[in-house]
PDB file of C-alpha atoms in Angstrom:
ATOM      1  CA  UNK A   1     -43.973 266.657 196.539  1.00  0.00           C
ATOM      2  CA  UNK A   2     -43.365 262.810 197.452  1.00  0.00           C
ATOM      3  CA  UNK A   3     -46.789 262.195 197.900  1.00  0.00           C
ATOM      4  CA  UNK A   4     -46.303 259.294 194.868  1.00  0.00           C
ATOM      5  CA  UNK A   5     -43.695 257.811 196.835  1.00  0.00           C
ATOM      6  CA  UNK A   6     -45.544 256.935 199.632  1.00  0.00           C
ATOM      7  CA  UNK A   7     -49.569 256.503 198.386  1.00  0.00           C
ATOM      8  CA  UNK A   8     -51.284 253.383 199.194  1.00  0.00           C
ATOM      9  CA  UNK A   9     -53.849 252.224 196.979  1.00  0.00           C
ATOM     10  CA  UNK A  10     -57.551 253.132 196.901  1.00  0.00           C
ATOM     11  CA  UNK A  11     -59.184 251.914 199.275  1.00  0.00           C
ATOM     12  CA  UNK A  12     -62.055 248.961 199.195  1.00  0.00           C
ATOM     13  CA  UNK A  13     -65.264 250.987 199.145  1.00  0.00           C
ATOM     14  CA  UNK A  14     -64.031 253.654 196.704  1.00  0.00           C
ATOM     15  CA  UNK A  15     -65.529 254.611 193.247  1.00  0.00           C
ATOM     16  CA  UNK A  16     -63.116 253.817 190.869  1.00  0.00           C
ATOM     17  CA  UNK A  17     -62.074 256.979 189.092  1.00  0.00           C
ATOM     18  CA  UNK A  18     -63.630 256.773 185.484  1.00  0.00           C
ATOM     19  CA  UNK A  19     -61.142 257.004 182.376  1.00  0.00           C
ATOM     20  CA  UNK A  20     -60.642 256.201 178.653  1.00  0.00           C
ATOM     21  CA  UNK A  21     -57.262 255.392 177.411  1.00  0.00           C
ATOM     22  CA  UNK A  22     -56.443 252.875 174.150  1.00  0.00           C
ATOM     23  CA  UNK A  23     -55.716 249.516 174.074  1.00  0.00           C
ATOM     24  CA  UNK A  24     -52.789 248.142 172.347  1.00  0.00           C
ATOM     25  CA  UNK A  25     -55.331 247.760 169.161  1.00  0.00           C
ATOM     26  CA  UNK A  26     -56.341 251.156 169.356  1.00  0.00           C
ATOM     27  CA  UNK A  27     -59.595 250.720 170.615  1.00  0.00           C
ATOM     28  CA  UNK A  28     -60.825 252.987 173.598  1.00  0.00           C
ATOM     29  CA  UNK A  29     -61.311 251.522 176.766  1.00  0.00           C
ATOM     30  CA  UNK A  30     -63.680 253.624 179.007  1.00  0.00           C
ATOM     31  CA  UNK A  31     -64.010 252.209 182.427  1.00  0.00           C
ATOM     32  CA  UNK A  32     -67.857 254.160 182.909  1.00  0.00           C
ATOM     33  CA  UNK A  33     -68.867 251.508 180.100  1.00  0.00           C
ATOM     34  CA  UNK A  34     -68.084 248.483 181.119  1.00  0.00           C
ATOM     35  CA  UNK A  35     -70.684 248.839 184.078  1.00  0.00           C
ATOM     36  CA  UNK A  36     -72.384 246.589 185.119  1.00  0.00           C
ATOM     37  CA  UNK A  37     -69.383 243.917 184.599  1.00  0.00           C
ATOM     38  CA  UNK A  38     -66.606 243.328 186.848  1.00  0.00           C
ATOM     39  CA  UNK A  39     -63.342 244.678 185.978  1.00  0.00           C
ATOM     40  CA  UNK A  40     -59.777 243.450 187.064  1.00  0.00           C
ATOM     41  CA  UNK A  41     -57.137 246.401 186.371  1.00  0.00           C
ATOM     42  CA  UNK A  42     -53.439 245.384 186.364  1.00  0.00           C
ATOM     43  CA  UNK A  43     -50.754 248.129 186.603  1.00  0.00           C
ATOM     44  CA  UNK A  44     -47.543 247.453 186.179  1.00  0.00           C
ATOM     45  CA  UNK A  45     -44.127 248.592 185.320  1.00  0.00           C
ATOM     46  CA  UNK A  46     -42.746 247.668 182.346  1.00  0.00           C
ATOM     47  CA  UNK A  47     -43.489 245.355 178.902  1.00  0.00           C
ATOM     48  CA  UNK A  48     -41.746 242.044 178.290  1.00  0.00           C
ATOM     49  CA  UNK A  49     -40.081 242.180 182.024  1.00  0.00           C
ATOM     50  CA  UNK A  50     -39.162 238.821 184.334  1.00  0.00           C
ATOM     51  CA  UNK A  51     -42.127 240.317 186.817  1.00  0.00           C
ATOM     52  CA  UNK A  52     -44.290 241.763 184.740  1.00  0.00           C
ATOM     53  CA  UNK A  53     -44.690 239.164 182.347  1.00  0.00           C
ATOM     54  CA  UNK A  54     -44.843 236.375 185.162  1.00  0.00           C
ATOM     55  CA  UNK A  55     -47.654 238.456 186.841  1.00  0.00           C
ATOM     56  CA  UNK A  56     -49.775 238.669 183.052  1.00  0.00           C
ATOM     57  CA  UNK A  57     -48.708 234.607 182.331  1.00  0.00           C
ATOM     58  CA  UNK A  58     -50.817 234.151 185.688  1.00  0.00           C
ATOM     59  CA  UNK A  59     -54.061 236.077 184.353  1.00  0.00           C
ATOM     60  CA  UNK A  60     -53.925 234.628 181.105  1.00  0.00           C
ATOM     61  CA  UNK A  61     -53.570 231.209 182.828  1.00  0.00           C
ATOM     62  CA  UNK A  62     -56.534 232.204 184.927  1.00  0.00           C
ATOM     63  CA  UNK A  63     -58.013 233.133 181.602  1.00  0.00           C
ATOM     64  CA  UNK A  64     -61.139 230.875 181.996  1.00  0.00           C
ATOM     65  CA  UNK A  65     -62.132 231.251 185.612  1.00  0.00           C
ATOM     66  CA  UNK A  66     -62.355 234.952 184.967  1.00  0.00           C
ATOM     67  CA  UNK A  67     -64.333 234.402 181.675  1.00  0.00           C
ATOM     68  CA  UNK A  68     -66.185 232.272 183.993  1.00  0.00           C
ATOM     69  CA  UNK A  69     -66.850 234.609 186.711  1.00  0.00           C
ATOM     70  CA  UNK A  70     -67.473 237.615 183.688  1.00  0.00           C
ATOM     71  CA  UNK A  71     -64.589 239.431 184.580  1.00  0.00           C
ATOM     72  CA  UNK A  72     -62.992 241.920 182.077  1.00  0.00           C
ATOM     73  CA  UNK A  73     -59.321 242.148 182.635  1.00  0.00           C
ATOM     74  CA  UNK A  74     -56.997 244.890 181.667  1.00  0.00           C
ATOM     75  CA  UNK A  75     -53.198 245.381 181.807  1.00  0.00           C
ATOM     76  CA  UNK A  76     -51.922 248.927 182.052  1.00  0.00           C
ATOM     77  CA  UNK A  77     -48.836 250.739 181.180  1.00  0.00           C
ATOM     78  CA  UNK A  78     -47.341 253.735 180.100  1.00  0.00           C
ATOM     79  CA  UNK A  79     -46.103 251.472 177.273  1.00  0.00           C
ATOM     80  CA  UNK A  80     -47.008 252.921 173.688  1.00  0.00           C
ATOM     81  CA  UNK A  81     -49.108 250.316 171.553  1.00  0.00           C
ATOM     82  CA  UNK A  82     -46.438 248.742 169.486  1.00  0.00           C
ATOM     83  CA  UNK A  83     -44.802 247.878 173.046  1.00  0.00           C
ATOM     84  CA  UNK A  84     -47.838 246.346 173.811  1.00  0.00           C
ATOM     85  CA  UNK A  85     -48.769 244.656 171.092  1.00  0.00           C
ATOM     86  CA  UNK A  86     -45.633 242.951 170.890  1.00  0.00           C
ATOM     87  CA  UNK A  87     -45.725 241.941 174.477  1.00  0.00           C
ATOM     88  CA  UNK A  88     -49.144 240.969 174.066  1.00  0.00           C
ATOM     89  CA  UNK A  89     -48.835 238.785 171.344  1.00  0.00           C
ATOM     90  CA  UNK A  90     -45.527 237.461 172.267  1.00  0.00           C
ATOM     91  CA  UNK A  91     -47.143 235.547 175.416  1.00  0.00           C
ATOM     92  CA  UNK A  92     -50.609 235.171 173.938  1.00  0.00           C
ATOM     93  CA  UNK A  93     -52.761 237.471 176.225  1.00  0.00           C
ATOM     94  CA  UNK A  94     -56.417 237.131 175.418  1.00  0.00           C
ATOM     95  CA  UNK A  95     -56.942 240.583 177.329  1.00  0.00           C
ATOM     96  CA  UNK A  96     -55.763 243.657 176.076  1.00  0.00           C
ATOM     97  CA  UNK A  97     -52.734 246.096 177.221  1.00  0.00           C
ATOM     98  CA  UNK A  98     -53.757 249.724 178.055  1.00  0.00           C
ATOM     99  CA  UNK A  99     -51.452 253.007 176.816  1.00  0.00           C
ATOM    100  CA  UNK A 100     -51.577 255.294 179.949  1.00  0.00           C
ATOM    101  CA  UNK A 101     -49.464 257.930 178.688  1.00  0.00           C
ATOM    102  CA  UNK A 102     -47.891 260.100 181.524  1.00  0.00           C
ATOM    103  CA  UNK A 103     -49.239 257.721 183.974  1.00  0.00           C
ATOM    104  CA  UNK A 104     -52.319 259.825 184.106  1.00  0.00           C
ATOM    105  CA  UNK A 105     -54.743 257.047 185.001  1.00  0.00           C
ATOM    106  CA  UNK A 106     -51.895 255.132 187.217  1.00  0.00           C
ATOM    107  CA  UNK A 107     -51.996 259.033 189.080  1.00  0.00           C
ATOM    108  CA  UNK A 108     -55.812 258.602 189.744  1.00  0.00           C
ATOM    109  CA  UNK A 109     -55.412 255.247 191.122  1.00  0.00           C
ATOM    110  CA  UNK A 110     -52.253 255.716 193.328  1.00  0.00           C
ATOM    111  CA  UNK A 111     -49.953 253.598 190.821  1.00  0.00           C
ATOM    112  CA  UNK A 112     -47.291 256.506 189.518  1.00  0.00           C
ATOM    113  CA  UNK A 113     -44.259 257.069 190.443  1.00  0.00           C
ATOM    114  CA  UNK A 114     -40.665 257.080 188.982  1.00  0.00           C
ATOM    115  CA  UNK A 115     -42.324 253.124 187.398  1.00  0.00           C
ATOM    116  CA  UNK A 116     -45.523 252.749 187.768  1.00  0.00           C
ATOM    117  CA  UNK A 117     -46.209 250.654 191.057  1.00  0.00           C
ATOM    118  CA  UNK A 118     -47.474 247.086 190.511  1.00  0.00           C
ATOM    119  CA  UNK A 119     -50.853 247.442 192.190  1.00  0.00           C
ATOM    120  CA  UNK A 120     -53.952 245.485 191.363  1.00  0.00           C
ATOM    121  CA  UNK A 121     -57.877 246.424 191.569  1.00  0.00           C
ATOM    122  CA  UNK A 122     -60.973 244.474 191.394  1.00  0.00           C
ATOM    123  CA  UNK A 123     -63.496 247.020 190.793  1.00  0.00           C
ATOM    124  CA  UNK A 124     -67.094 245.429 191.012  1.00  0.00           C
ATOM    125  CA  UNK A 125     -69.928 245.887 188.984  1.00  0.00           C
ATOM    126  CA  UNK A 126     -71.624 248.695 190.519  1.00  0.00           C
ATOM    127  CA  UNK A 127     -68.084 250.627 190.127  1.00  0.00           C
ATOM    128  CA  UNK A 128     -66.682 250.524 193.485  1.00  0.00           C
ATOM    129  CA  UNK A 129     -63.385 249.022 194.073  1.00  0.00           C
ATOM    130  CA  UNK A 130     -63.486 245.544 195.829  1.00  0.00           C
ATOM    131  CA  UNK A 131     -59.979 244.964 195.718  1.00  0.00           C
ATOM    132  CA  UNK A 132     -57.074 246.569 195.875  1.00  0.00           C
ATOM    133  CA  UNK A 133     -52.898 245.383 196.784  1.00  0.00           C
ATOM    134  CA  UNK A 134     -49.897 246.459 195.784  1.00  0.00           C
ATOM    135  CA  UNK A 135     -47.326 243.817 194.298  1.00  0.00           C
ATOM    136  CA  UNK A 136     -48.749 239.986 192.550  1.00  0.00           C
ATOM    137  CA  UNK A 137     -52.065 238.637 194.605  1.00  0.00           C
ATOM    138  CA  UNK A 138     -53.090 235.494 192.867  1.00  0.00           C
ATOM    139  CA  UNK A 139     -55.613 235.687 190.361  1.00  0.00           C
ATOM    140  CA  UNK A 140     -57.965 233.546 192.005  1.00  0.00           C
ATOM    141  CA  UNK A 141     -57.716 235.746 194.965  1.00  0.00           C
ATOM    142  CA  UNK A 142     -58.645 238.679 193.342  1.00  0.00           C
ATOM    143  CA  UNK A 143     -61.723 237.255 191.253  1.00  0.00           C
ATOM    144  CA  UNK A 144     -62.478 236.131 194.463  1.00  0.00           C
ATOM    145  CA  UNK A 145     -62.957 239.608 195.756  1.00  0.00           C
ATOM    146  CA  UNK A 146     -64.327 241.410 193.135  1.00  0.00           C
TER     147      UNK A 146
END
């Protein structure tokens, strides 16, 4: 019943469990094609909050060492898209802001709960997770390890 309470992440080594949700443009974002890249997924609580937004401000101002490296980056929220949009443009985010309605994907990745939990993955190219922490690693130590 509290199982969301007290998950850890997914582990290093794990495939990352596939998904599509839409991006704050409306596009769909399915994880199973963007293969072959190396994908940075950022959950986190809430839109246009003091940690939430530091925690983006940091990716976008890591912006070129993951274009650098070929990283995709994604934030991801049960936010709807105007939320996101708003945030998104609001502090200039060059990566896009994912709608996870009812935490579904945040469930599949150990992030839900009452907020989601601010937990970040590296998932490699081959699909398997690289990285994974709960609260704000650095940005260069995540591109690091994925």
């Amino acid at each position: 019943m509290f199982s969301w309470l007290f998950s850890s992440p997914l582990a290093p080594g794990t495939p990352a469990p596939d998904f599509s949700l839409a991006d704050d443009s409306g596009r769909t974002v399915t994880l199973s094609a963007l293969r072959g890249k190396r994908v940075v997924l950022v959950f986190y609580p809430g839109d246009d909050t003091p940690g939430c937004t530091r925690q983006l401000c940091q990716f976008r101002d890591n912006w070129s060492a993951a274009r650098a490296a070929g990283v995709e980056v994604f934030g991801v929220n049960p936010g709807n898209a105007r939320s996101h949009g708003k945030f998104r443009d609001k502090f200039h985010f060059p990566f896009p802001l994912l709608v996870d309605s009812g935490q579904k994907v945040a469930a599949l990745y150990h992030a839900n709960g009452f907020i989601v939990k601010r937990t970040v993955y590296g998932i490699g190219a081959d699909g398997v997770i690289k990285f994974a922490r709960r609260g704000m690693p650095s940005p260069s130590e995540v591109l690091q390890q994925t």
